[in-house]
Short mmCIF file of C-alpha atoms in Angstrom, two decimals:
data_model
loop_
_atom_site.label_atom_id
_atom_site.label_comp_id
_atom_site.label_asym_id
_atom_site.label_seq_id
_atom_site.Cartn_x
_atom_site.Cartn_y
_atom_site.Cartn_z
CA MET A 196 -62.01 -41.81 -17.85
CA GLU A 197 -59.70 -39.20 -16.37
CA THR A 198 -56.10 -40.25 -16.35
CA ILE A 199 -54.03 -39.65 -13.29
CA PRO A 200 -50.56 -38.32 -14.16
CA GLU A 201 -47.75 -40.51 -13.10
CA PRO A 202 -45.63 -39.16 -10.29
CA PRO A 203 -42.26 -37.86 -11.48
CA SER A 204 -39.35 -40.18 -11.19
CA SER A 205 -36.62 -39.58 -8.66
CA ALA A 206 -34.24 -38.38 -11.38
CA GLN A 207 -36.77 -35.80 -12.64
CA SER A 208 -37.47 -34.64 -9.11
CA THR A 209 -33.77 -34.19 -8.50
CA VAL A 210 -33.39 -32.12 -11.68
CA ARG A 211 -36.35 -29.91 -10.74
CA VAL A 212 -35.04 -29.40 -7.24
CA HIS A 213 -31.66 -28.41 -8.65
CA GLU A 214 -33.34 -25.97 -11.03
CA VAL A 215 -35.30 -24.39 -8.17
CA ILE A 216 -32.16 -24.10 -6.06
CA ILE A 217 -30.23 -22.48 -8.90
CA LEU A 218 -33.04 -20.01 -9.61
CA ASP A 219 -33.48 -19.14 -5.94
CA PHE A 220 -29.76 -18.66 -5.37
CA ALA A 221 -28.98 -16.92 -8.66
CA PRO A 222 -28.67 -13.50 -6.97
CA VAL A 223 -26.38 -15.06 -4.38
CA LEU A 224 -24.24 -16.60 -7.09
CA GLU A 225 -24.01 -13.25 -8.87
CA MET A 226 -22.98 -11.58 -5.64
CA GLY A 227 -20.37 -14.28 -5.21
CA LYS A 228 -18.97 -13.53 -8.64
CA LEU A 229 -18.90 -9.82 -7.79
CA ALA A 230 -17.15 -10.50 -4.50
CA GLY A 231 -14.61 -12.64 -6.29
CA TYR A 232 -14.04 -9.76 -8.69
CA LEU A 233 -13.72 -7.18 -5.95
CA TRP A 234 -11.32 -9.26 -3.86
CA PRO A 235 -9.77 -11.64 -6.40
CA GLN A 236 -6.32 -11.99 -4.92
CA ASP A 237 -5.57 -15.08 -2.90
CA SER A 238 -5.32 -14.10 0.74
CA SER A 239 -2.65 -16.70 1.55
CA PRO A 240 0.33 -14.73 0.10
CA GLY A 241 -0.75 -11.65 2.06
CA VAL A 242 -1.12 -13.66 5.25
CA LEU A 243 2.34 -15.19 4.77
CA VAL A 244 3.98 -11.83 4.08
CA ARG A 245 2.34 -10.08 7.05
CA THR A 246 3.06 -13.01 9.36
CA GLY A 247 6.68 -13.07 8.20
CA HIS A 248 7.03 -9.33 8.81
CA THR A 249 5.54 -9.64 12.31
CA VAL A 250 7.73 -12.63 13.26
CA LEU A 251 10.86 -10.94 11.89
CA THR A 252 10.10 -7.70 13.75
CA TRP A 253 9.62 -9.31 17.15
CA GLY A 254 12.44 -11.81 16.50
CA ILE A 255 14.96 -9.01 15.94
CA THR A 256 13.63 -7.19 19.02
CA LEU A 257 14.07 -10.35 21.09
CA VAL A 258 17.66 -10.77 19.88
CA LEU A 259 18.45 -7.20 20.96
CA PHE A 260 17.02 -7.88 24.41
CA LEU A 261 18.73 -11.25 24.95
CA HIS A 262 22.25 -10.15 24.05
CA ASP A 263 24.43 -7.81 26.07
CA THR A 264 23.34 -4.64 24.29
CA ALA A 265 22.64 -1.18 25.65
CA LEU A 266 18.97 -2.16 25.72
CA ARG A 267 19.61 -4.98 28.16
CA GLN A 268 21.98 -2.84 30.23
CA TRP A 269 19.30 -0.17 30.64
CA GLU A 270 16.86 -2.83 31.74
CA GLU A 271 19.28 -4.30 34.30
CA GLN A 272 20.02 -0.84 35.70
CA GLY A 273 16.32 -0.16 36.19
CA GLU A 274 16.19 2.55 33.50
CA LEU A 275 12.99 1.42 31.83
CA PHE A 276 12.07 4.59 29.95
CA LEU A 277 14.27 3.95 26.90
CA PRO A 278 13.47 0.21 26.61
CA LEU A 279 9.72 0.93 26.87
CA THR A 280 10.05 3.75 24.32
CA PHE A 281 11.83 1.39 21.93
CA LEU A 282 9.12 -1.26 22.38
CA LEU A 283 6.38 1.31 21.76
CA LEU A 284 8.10 2.49 18.58
CA VAL A 285 8.41 -1.11 17.37
CA LEU A 286 4.73 -1.70 18.13
CA GLY A 287 3.74 1.55 16.41
CA SER A 288 5.69 0.68 13.27
CA LEU A 289 4.08 -2.76 13.19
CA LEU A 290 0.57 -1.31 13.58
CA LEU A 291 1.25 1.22 10.80
CA TYR A 292 2.51 -1.59 8.58
CA LEU A 293 -0.68 -3.60 9.14
CA ALA A 294 -2.86 -0.53 8.59
CA VAL A 295 -1.22 0.28 5.23
CA SER A 296 -1.23 -3.38 4.23
CA LEU A 297 -4.87 -4.09 5.05
CA MET A 298 -6.68 -0.85 4.20
CA ASP A 299 -8.33 0.10 0.93
CA PRO A 300 -5.67 2.01 -1.07
CA GLY A 301 -8.35 3.91 -3.00
CA TYR A 302 -10.06 1.43 -5.28
CA VAL A 303 -12.27 2.89 -7.98
CA ASN A 304 -15.83 1.86 -7.18
CA ILE A 305 -17.36 -0.69 -9.52
CA GLN A 306 -20.83 0.62 -10.42
CA PRO A 307 -23.26 0.09 -13.28
CA GLN A 308 -21.75 1.71 -16.35
CA GLU A 309 -24.46 4.30 -16.95
CA GLU A 310 -24.60 5.38 -13.30
CA ALA A 311 -20.81 5.58 -13.04
CA LYS A 312 -20.60 7.58 -16.25
CA GLU A 313 -23.20 10.10 -15.06
CA GLU A 314 -21.56 10.54 -11.64
CA GLN A 315 -18.01 10.87 -12.87
CA THR A 316 -18.56 12.95 -15.98
CA ALA A 317 -20.66 15.42 -13.98
CA MET A 318 -17.54 16.48 -12.03
CA VAL A 319 -15.11 16.41 -14.96
CA PRO A 320 -14.48 19.46 -17.14
CA PRO A 321 -15.54 18.83 -20.74
CA ALA A 322 -11.98 19.33 -22.01
CA ILE A 323 -10.77 16.21 -20.17
CA ALA A 324 -11.90 12.81 -21.41
CA LEU A 325 -12.16 9.94 -18.99
CA ARG A 326 -10.48 6.69 -19.96
CA ARG A 327 -12.20 3.35 -19.59
CA CYS A 328 -10.05 0.58 -18.14
CA ARG A 329 -9.67 -2.30 -20.60
CA HIS A 330 -9.36 -4.80 -17.75
CA CYS A 331 -12.22 -4.03 -15.34
CA MET A 332 -14.18 -1.71 -17.68
CA VAL A 333 -14.61 1.15 -15.18
CA LEU A 334 -14.16 4.82 -15.98
CA GLN A 335 -10.76 5.73 -14.60
CA PRO A 336 -10.41 9.05 -12.81
CA LEU A 337 -7.33 11.06 -13.63
CA ARG A 338 -4.13 9.58 -12.14
CA ALA A 339 -5.78 6.19 -11.57
CA ARG A 340 -4.22 3.00 -12.89
CA HIS A 341 -5.16 -0.66 -13.05
CA CYS A 342 -3.07 -2.92 -10.81
CA SER A 343 -2.52 -6.37 -12.27
CA GLU A 344 -1.80 -7.81 -8.80
CA CYS A 345 -4.95 -6.49 -7.10
CA ARG A 346 -6.99 -6.60 -10.34
CA ARG A 347 -8.54 -3.26 -9.49
CA CYS A 348 -8.12 0.33 -10.58
CA VAL A 349 -6.53 2.45 -7.83
CA ARG A 350 -6.95 6.22 -7.45
CA ARG A 351 -3.69 8.20 -7.58
CA TYR A 352 -1.83 4.95 -8.06
CA ASP A 353 1.76 5.02 -6.80
CA HIS A 354 2.94 1.40 -6.90
CA HIS A 355 2.14 -2.11 -5.74
CA CYS A 356 4.29 -2.96 -2.73
CA PRO A 357 5.13 -6.68 -2.49
CA TRP A 358 6.28 -6.27 1.12
CA MET A 359 2.85 -4.84 1.99
CA GLU A 360 1.02 -7.18 -0.41
CA ASN A 361 -1.15 -4.17 -1.25
CA CYS A 362 -1.22 -1.17 -3.54
CA VAL A 363 -0.08 2.25 -2.37
CA GLY A 364 -2.64 4.76 -3.58
CA GLU A 365 -4.63 7.83 -2.70
CA ARG A 366 -5.97 6.59 0.66
CA ASN A 367 -2.96 4.87 2.22
CA HIS A 368 -0.02 6.78 0.69
CA PRO A 369 0.24 9.26 3.62
CA LEU A 370 0.26 6.38 6.10
CA PHE A 371 2.87 4.63 3.97
CA VAL A 372 5.20 7.64 4.22
CA ALA A 373 4.57 7.84 7.99
CA TYR A 374 5.35 4.13 8.27
CA LEU A 375 8.64 4.56 6.39
CA ALA A 376 9.68 7.42 8.68
CA LEU A 377 8.85 5.53 11.89
CA GLN A 378 10.37 2.31 10.58
CA LEU A 379 13.61 4.10 9.71
CA VAL A 380 13.82 5.50 13.26
CA VAL A 381 13.31 2.01 14.71
CA LEU A 382 15.87 0.47 12.35
CA LEU A 383 18.54 3.06 13.10
CA TRP A 384 17.98 2.70 16.82
CA GLY A 385 18.12 -1.07 16.49
CA LEU A 386 21.32 -0.73 14.48
CA TYR A 387 22.92 1.24 17.31
CA LEU A 388 21.73 -1.30 19.88
CA ALA A 389 23.12 -4.23 17.87
CA TRP A 390 26.48 -2.50 17.46
CA SER A 391 26.65 -1.77 21.20
CA GLY A 392 26.49 -5.48 21.95
CA LEU A 393 29.22 -6.65 19.57
CA ARG A 394 32.55 -7.64 21.15
CA PHE A 395 35.32 -8.23 18.59
CA PHE A 396 38.30 -8.92 20.87
CA GLN A 397 37.53 -12.58 21.42
CA PRO A 398 38.68 -15.89 19.89
CA TRP A 399 36.86 -16.66 16.66
CA GLY A 400 34.97 -19.68 17.93
CA LEU A 401 33.87 -17.99 21.14
CA TRP A 402 32.87 -14.82 19.28
CA LEU A 403 30.82 -16.78 16.74
CA ARG A 404 28.91 -18.55 19.51
CA SER A 405 28.31 -15.45 21.58
CA SER A 406 27.83 -12.73 18.92
CA GLY A 407 27.18 -14.53 15.62
CA LEU A 408 23.40 -14.08 15.77
CA LEU A 409 23.74 -10.47 16.90
CA PHE A 410 26.17 -9.73 14.04
CA ALA A 411 23.73 -11.28 11.53
CA THR A 412 21.03 -9.06 13.04
CA PHE A 413 23.31 -6.04 12.62
CA LEU A 414 23.83 -6.84 8.92
CA LEU A 415 20.11 -7.35 8.41
CA LEU A 416 19.29 -4.05 10.12
CA SER A 417 21.92 -2.30 7.98
CA LEU A 418 20.30 -3.59 4.80
CA PHE A 419 16.79 -2.69 5.94
CA SER A 420 17.93 0.76 7.03
CA MET A 421 19.41 1.53 3.61
CA VAL A 422 16.26 0.35 1.84
CA ALA A 423 13.93 2.27 4.16
CA GLY A 424 16.09 5.40 3.92
CA LEU A 425 16.13 5.35 0.12
CA LEU A 426 12.39 4.72 -0.05
CA LEU A 427 11.63 7.53 2.40
CA ALA A 428 13.87 10.01 0.57
CA SER A 429 12.32 9.16 -2.81
CA HIS A 430 8.75 9.42 -1.52
CA ILE A 431 9.44 12.73 0.23
CA TYR A 432 10.69 14.06 -3.10
CA LEU A 433 7.62 12.71 -4.91
CA VAL A 434 5.23 14.15 -2.32
CA ALA A 435 6.97 17.53 -2.40
CA SER A 436 6.51 17.70 -6.19
CA ASN A 437 3.00 16.14 -6.14
CA THR A 438 3.82 13.21 -8.36
CA THR A 439 3.76 9.44 -7.97
CA THR A 440 6.25 6.67 -8.59
CA TRP A 441 4.28 5.49 -11.61
CA GLU A 442 4.07 9.02 -13.08
CA PHE A 443 7.76 9.68 -12.41
CA LEU A 444 8.91 6.49 -14.14
CA SER A 445 6.34 6.38 -16.95
CA SER A 446 5.61 10.02 -17.79
CA HIS A 447 6.42 9.35 -21.45
CA ARG A 448 3.61 6.75 -21.58
CA ILE A 449 0.91 8.70 -19.73
CA ALA A 450 -1.42 10.73 -21.93
CA TYR A 451 -1.93 13.65 -19.53
CA LEU A 452 1.85 14.03 -18.92
CA ARG A 453 3.69 13.25 -22.16
CA GLN A 454 2.40 16.36 -23.97
CA ARG A 455 3.32 18.74 -21.14
CA PRO A 456 6.81 20.01 -20.29
CA GLY A 457 6.33 19.84 -16.50
CA ASN A 458 4.13 18.36 -13.81
CA PRO A 459 0.63 19.92 -14.11
CA PHE A 460 -0.26 18.96 -10.53
CA ASP A 461 2.64 20.75 -8.83
CA ARG A 462 1.27 23.66 -6.76
CA GLY A 463 4.38 24.44 -4.76
CA LEU A 464 5.88 22.74 -1.73
CA VAL A 465 3.45 24.01 0.93
CA ARG A 466 0.28 23.33 -1.05
CA ASN A 467 1.55 19.93 -2.19
CA LEU A 468 2.26 18.86 1.40
CA ALA A 469 -1.07 20.27 2.63
CA HIS A 470 -2.97 18.40 -0.07
CA PHE A 471 -1.10 15.15 0.50
CA PHE A 472 -1.33 14.97 4.30
CA CYS A 473 -4.49 17.03 4.98
CA GLY A 474 -6.48 16.75 1.74
CA TRP A 475 -6.52 20.53 1.24
CA PRO A 476 -7.48 21.97 -1.15
CA SER A 477 -9.94 19.22 -1.95
CA GLY A 478 -11.34 18.39 -5.36
CA PRO A 479 -10.90 15.96 -8.23
CA TRP A 480 -7.62 15.94 -10.12
CA GLU A 481 -9.49 16.70 -13.33
CA THR A 482 -10.49 20.10 -11.94
CA LEU A 483 -6.93 20.91 -10.91
CA LEU A 484 -5.65 19.95 -14.35
CA ALA A 485 -8.29 22.11 -16.03
CA GLU A 486 -7.32 25.06 -13.82
CA GLU A 487 -3.69 24.57 -14.76
CA GLU A 488 -4.57 24.59 -18.45
CA GLU A 489 -6.69 27.73 -18.03
CA GLU A 490 -3.85 29.49 -16.23
CA GLY A 491 -1.46 28.45 -18.99
CA GLU A 492 -3.79 29.74 -21.70
CA GLY A 493 -4.32 33.00 -19.80
CA SER A 494 -0.61 33.64 -19.38
CA SER A 495 0.06 32.86 -23.06
CA GLN A 496 -2.68 35.25 -24.18
CA ALA A 497 -1.32 37.96 -21.89
CA VAL A 498 2.09 37.60 -23.47
#
């Protein structure tokens, strides 16, 4: 007599359903792991920093408008060109800040190892060996560095900016310099506006009530102006010499710099600026380094 198999129990059915779900969604789970690897940083610190920057920017602008500064006097006299220009500059600096903070700084693409090796080594002169990152296991192009905050390798890594909550690298470094320049203009103008509204020939209590917040704004703008000015000056120097903050501070630890007396990427002021802002002449850094070595060998042989 043929036996009829007993129907599976509810527990067995549940286990089988779970197995089917896991098998069906295995690719999705793998993609989730990859996404967590590509964007591992918690978004909440970045949101807090960007929100704080936005609130502080418009808060300081509001203080300048509410007190008896030159900005308010222009507005009351019907001269709206300068107040509107100031507002547009503030808005432009804020948009540049968000662009630098949110854009890809130049992450090294995570590809299958064999494919990445074939693509990258095909463009690299044989005299230059690519280095594999010990954290994310990708082949690092020349001048790339792994960022412990972003957990990614960044091309032409400059630094990780905590105020931006993002790295400054090959793709967003020009915008970062433009942001510093525009922000410095806004800060200096705001500093003048805050000073124009301060009235010191008043009793202490009355002055504190009427100008205390404006004086605190003046001190804050002074501090920000000094920081932005120093940053802009240092980055203009770095751009003019075609080097990065990381290379400038750690040249003794970098393999392609510590055995050379000077900067192998420096092509003169005009070419450095053209390459930084316009991407000309284009090409991988490995090729430029190989050309520099060939020129050095040729000159030594000629001598």
